[in-house]
mmCIF file of C-alpha atoms in Angstrom:
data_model
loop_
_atom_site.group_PDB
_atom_site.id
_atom_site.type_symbol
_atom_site.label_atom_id
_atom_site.label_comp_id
_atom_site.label_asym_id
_atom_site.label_seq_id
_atom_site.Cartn_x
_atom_site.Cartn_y
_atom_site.Cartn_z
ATOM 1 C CA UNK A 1 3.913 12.386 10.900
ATOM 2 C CA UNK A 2 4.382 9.695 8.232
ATOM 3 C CA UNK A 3 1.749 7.115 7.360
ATOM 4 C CA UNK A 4 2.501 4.367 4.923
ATOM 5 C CA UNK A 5 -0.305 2.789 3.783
ATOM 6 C CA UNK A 6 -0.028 -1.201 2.449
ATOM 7 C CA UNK A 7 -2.523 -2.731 -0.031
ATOM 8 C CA UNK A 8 -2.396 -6.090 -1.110
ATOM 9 C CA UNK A 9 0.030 -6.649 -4.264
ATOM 10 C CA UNK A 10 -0.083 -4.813 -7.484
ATOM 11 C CA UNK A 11 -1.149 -5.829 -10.643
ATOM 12 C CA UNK A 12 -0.461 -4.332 -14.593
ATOM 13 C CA UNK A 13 -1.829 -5.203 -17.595
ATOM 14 C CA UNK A 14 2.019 -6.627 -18.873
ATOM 15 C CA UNK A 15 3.447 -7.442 -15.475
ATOM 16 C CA UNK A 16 6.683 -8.842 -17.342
ATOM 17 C CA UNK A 17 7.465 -4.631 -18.535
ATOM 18 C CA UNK A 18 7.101 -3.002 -14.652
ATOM 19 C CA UNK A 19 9.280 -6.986 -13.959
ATOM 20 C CA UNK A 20 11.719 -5.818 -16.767
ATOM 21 C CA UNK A 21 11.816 -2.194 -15.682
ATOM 22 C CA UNK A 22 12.846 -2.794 -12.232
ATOM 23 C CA UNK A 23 15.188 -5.374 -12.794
ATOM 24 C CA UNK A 24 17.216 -2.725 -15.252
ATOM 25 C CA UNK A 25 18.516 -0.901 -11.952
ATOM 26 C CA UNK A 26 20.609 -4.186 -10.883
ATOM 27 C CA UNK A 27 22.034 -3.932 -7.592
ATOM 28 C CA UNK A 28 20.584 -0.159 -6.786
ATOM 29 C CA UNK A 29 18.425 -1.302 -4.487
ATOM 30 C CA UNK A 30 17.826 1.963 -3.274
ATOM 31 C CA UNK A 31 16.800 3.657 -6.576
ATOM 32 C CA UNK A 32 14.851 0.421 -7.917
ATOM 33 C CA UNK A 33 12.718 0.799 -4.073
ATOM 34 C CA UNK A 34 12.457 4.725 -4.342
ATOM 35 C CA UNK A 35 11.236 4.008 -8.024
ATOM 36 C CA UNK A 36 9.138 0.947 -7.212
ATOM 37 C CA UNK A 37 7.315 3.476 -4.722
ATOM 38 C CA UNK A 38 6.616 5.940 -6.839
ATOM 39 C CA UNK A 39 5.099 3.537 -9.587
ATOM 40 C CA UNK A 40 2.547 2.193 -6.436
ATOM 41 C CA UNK A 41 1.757 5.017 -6.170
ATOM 42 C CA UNK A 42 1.421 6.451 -9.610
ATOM 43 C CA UNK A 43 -0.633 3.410 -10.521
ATOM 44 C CA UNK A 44 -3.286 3.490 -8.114
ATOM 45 C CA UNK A 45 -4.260 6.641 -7.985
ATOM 46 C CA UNK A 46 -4.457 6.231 -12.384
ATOM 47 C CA UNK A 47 -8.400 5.340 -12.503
ATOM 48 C CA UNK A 48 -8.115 2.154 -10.820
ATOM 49 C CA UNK A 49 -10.973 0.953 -8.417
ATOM 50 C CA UNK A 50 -8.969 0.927 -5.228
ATOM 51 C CA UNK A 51 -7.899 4.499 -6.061
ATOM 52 C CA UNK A 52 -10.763 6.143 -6.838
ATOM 53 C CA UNK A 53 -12.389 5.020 -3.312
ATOM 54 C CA UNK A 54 -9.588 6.110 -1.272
ATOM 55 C CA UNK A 55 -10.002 9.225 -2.740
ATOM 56 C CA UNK A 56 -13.057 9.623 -2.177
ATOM 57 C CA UNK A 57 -12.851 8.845 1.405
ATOM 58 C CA UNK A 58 -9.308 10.075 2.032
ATOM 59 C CA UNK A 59 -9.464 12.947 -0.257
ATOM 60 C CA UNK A 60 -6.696 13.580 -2.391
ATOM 61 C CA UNK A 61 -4.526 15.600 -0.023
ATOM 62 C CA UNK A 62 -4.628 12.854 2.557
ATOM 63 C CA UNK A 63 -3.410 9.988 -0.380
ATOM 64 C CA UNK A 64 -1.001 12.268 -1.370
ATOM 65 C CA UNK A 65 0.281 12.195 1.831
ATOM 66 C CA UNK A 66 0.935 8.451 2.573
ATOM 67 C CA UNK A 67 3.775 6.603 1.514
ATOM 68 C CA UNK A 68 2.197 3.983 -0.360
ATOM 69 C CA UNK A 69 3.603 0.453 -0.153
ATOM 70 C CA UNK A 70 2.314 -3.290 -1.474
ATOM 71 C CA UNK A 71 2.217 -6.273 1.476
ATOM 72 C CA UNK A 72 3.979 -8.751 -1.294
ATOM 73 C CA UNK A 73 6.773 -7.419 -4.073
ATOM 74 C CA UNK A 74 5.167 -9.593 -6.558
ATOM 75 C CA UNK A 75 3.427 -8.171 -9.558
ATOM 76 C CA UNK A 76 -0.049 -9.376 -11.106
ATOM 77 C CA UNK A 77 -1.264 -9.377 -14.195
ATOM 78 C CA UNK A 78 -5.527 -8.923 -13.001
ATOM 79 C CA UNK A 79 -7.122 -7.187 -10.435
ATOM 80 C CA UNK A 80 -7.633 -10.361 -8.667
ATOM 81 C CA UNK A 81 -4.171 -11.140 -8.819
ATOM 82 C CA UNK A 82 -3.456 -12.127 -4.777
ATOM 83 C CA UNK A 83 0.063 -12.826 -3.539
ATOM 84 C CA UNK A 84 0.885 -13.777 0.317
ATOM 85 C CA UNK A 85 2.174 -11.035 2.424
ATOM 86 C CA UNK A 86 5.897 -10.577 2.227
ATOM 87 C CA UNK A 87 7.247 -10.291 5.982
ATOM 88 C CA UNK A 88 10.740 -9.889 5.470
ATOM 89 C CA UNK A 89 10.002 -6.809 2.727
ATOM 90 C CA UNK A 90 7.472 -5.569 5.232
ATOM 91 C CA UNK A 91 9.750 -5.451 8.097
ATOM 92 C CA UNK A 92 12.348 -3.852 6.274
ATOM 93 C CA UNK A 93 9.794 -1.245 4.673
ATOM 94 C CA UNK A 94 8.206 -0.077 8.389
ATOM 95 C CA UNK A 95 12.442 -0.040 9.789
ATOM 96 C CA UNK A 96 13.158 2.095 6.250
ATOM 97 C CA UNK A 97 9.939 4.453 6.241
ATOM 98 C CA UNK A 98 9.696 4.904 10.349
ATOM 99 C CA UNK A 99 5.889 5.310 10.106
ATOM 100 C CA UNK A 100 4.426 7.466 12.995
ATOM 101 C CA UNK A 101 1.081 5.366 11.936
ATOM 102 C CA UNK A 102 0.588 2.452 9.315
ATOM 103 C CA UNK A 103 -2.673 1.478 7.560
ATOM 104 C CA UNK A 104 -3.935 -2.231 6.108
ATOM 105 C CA UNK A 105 -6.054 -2.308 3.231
ATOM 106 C CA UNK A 106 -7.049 -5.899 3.351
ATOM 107 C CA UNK A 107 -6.331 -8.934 5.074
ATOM 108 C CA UNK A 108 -3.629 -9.828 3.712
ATOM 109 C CA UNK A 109 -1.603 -6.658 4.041
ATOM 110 C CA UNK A 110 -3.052 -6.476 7.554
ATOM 111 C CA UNK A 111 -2.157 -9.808 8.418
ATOM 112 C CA UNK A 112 1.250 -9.211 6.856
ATOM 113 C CA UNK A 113 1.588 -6.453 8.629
ATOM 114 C CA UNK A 114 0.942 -7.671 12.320
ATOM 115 C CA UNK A 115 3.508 -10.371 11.785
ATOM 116 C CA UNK A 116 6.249 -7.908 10.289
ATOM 117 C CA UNK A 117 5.456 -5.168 13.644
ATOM 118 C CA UNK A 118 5.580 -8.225 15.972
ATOM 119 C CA UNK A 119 6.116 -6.470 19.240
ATOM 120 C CA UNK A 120 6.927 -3.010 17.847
ATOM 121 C CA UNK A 121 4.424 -0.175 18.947
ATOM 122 C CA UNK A 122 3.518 1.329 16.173
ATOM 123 C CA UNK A 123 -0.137 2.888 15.480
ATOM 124 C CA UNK A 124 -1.776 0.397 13.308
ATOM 125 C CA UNK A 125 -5.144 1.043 11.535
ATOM 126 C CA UNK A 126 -7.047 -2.200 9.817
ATOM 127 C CA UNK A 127 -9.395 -2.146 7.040
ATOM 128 C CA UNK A 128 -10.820 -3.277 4.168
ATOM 129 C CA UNK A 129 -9.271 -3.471 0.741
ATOM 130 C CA UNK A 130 -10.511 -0.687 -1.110
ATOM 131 C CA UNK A 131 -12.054 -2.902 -3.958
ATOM 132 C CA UNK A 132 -13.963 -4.960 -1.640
ATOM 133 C CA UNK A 133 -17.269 -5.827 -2.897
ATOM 134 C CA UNK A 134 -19.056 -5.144 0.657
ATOM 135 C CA UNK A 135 -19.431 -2.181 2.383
ATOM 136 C CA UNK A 136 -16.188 -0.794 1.594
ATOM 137 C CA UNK A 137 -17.156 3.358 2.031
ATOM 138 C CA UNK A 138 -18.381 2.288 5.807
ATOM 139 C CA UNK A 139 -15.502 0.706 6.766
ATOM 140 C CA UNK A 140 -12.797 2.822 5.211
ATOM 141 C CA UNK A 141 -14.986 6.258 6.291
ATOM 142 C CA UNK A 142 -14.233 4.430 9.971
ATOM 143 C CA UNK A 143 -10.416 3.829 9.378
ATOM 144 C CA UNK A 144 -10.203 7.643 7.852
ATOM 145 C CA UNK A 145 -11.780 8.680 11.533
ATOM 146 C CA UNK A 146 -9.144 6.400 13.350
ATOM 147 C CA UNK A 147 -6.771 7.719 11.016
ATOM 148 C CA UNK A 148 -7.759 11.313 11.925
ATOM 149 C CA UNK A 149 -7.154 10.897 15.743
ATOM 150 C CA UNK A 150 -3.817 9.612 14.769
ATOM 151 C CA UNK A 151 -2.779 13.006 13.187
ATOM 152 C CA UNK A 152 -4.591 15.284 15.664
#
């Protein structure tokens, strides 16, 4: 079964090189969105906050697993860098990935999200965004179980 997992936006510390980098495939959308996915990703599982807790609570076989995607193509340049969710891109990522189950990390992906499924029935599991500064582990540990019933 595929997951994709959406987290809020991304951010780099020169936002204008990952801007530059994916402009320089022009009108390949395909290879700029198979490469744009890949650099998600690669990025967040690099020592960043939000991927060192979902490996700790997804493990790293899990995360390896999901097809990792951002609720809004815009790129930050901070961690608390927040964009609005992108329906249109959403939509078109859940008709291009076919999720069996999808997973928000953070209101705004969720939100993003629920308007971009509108009144498709797809398995969706909420959460918080792994850098929240509550009680992140709780709440993701519960997603991971929700997660898990999904797969069984």
């Amino acid at each position: 079964m595929i997951i994709l997992g959406v987290m809020q936006n991304q951010y780099f510390n020169d936002p204008d090189k990952i801007r530059r980098t994916l402009a320089s495939f022009g009108d390949d959308v395909a290879r700029r969105e198979k490469y744009r996915r890949r650099l998600i990703a690669f990025a967040l599982f690099r020592g960043c906050k939000s991927g060192r807790v979902l490996e700790r609570v997804f493990g790293e076989e899990l995360c390896g697993r999901i097809v990792w995607e951002e609720a809004s193509r815009e790129i930050g340049g901070h961690a608390s860098s927040v964009f609005p969710a992108d329906v249109a891109h959403l939509t078109a990522t859940i008709a291009d990935v076919q999720p069996g189950v999808i997973v928000g990390f953070g209101q705004v992906a969720c939100q993003g999200i629920e308007r971009a499924l509108g009144s498709k029935r797809v398995p969706f599991v909420r959460t918080i965004h792994p850098a929240a500064r509550t009680n992140a582990i709780e709440q993701l540990q519960l997603a991971r179980s929700l997660l898990d019933a999904h797969l069984r």
